[in-house]
PDB file of C-alpha atoms in Angstrom:
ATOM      1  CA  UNK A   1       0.000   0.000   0.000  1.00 83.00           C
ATOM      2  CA  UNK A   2       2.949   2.233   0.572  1.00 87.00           C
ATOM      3  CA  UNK A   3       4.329   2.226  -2.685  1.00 91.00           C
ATOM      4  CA  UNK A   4       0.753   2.995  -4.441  1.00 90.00           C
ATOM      5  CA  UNK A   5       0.475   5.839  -2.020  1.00 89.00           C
ATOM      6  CA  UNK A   6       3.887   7.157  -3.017  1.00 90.00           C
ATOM      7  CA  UNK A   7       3.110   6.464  -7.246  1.00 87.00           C
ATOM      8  CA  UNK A   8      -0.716   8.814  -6.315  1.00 89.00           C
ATOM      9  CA  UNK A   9       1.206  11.405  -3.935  1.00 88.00           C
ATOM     10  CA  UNK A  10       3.470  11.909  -7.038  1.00 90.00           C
ATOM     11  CA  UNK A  11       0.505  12.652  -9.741  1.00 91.00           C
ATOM     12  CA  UNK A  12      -1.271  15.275  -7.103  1.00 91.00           C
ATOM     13  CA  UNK A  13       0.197  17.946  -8.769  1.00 91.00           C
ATOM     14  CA  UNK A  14      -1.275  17.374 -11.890  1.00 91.00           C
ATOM     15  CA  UNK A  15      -4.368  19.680 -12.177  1.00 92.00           C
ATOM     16  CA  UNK A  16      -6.183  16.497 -14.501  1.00 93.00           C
ATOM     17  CA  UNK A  17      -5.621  13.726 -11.957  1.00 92.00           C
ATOM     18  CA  UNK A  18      -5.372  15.349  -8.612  1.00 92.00           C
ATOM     19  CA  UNK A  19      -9.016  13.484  -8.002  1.00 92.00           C
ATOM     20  CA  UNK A  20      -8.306  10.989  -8.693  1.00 93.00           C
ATOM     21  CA  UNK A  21      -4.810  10.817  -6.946  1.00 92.00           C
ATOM     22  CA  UNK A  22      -7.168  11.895  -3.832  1.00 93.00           C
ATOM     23  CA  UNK A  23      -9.493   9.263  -3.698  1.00 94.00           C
ATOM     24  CA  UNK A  24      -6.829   6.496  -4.631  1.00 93.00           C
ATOM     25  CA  UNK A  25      -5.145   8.023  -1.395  1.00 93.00           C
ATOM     26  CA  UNK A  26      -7.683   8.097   1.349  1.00 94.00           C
ATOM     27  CA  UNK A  27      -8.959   4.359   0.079  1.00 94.00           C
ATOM     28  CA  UNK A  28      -5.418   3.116   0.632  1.00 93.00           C
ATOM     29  CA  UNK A  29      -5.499   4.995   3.822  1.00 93.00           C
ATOM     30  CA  UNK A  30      -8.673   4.051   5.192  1.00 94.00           C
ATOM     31  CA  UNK A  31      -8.339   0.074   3.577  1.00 93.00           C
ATOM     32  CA  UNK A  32      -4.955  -0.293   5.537  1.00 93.00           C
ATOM     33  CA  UNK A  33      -6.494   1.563   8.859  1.00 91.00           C
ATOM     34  CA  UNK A  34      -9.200  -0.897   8.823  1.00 91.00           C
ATOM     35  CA  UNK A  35      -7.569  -4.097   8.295  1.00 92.00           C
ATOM     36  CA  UNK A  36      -4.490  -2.972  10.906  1.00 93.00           C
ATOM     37  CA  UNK A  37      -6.356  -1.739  13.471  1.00 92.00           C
ATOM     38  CA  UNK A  38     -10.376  -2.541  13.212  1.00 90.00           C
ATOM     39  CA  UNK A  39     -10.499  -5.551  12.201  1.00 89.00           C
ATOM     40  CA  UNK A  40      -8.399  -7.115  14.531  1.00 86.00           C
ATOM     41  CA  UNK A  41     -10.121  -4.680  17.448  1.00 88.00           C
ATOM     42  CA  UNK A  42     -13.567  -6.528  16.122  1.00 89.00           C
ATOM     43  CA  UNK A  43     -12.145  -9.898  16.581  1.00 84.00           C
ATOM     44  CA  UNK A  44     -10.952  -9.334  20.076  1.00 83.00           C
ATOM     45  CA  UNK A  45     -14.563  -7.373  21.000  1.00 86.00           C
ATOM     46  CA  UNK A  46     -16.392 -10.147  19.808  1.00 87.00           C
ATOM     47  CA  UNK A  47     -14.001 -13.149  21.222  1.00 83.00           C
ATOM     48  CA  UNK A  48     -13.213 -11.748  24.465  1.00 74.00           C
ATOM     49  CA  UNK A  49      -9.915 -10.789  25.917  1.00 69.00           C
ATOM     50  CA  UNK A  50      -9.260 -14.419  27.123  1.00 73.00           C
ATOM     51  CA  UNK A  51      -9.268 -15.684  23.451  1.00 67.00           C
ATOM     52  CA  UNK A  52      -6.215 -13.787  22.609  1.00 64.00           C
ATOM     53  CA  UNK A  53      -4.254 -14.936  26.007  1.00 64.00           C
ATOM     54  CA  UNK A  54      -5.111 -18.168  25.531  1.00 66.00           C
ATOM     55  CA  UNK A  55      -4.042 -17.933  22.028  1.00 61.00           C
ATOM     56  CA  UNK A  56      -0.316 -15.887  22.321  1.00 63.00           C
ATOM     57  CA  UNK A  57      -0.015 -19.131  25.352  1.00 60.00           C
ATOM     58  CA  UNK A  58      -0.023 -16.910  28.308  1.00 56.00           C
ATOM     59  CA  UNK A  59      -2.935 -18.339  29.650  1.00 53.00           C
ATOM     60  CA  UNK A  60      -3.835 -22.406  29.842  1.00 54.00           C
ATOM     61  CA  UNK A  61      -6.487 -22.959  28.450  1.00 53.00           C
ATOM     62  CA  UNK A  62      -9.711 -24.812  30.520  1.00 58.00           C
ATOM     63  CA  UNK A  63     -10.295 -27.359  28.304  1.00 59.00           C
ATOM     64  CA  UNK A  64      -7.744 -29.243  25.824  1.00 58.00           C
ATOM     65  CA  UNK A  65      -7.974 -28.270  22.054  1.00 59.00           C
ATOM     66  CA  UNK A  66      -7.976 -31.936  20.986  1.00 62.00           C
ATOM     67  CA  UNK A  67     -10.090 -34.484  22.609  1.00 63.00           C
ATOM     68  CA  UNK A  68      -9.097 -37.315  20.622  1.00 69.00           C
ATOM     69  CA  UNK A  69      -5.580 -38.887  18.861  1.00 70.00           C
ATOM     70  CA  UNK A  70      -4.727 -38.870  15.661  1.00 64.00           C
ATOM     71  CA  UNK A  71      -4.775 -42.292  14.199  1.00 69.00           C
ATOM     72  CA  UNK A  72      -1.079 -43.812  13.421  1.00 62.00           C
TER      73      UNK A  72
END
């Protein structure tokens, strides 16, 4: 996303494109704000805070993940 903002911050100046360098800007912006910090924030609103403990393995968890053996 970086280097497509770069290639739209460089056509700004152009009086023809400068919309469209806008638009291509703040939709890179807000795309990359929403799957760095939302989305993630949405996953641990709607897991709970335990779900990401028990996940990074601070935390035991209650119950095992597996239940049963894999078959040799």
């Amino acid at each position: 996303a970086l280097a497509a903002m770069i290639g739209a911050a460089v056509i700004l100046t152009d009086p023809i494109f400068q919309g469209l360098a806008i638009s291509l800007l703040f939709g890179l912006a807000s795309s990359t704000a929403l799957t760095v910090l939302v989305i993630p924030a949405i996953y641990v609103a709607l897991r709970g805070p335990d779900w990401v403990a028990r996940d990074n393995g601070t935390e035991s968890a209650d119950e095992p993940l597996m239940t049963e053996e894999a078959p040799a």
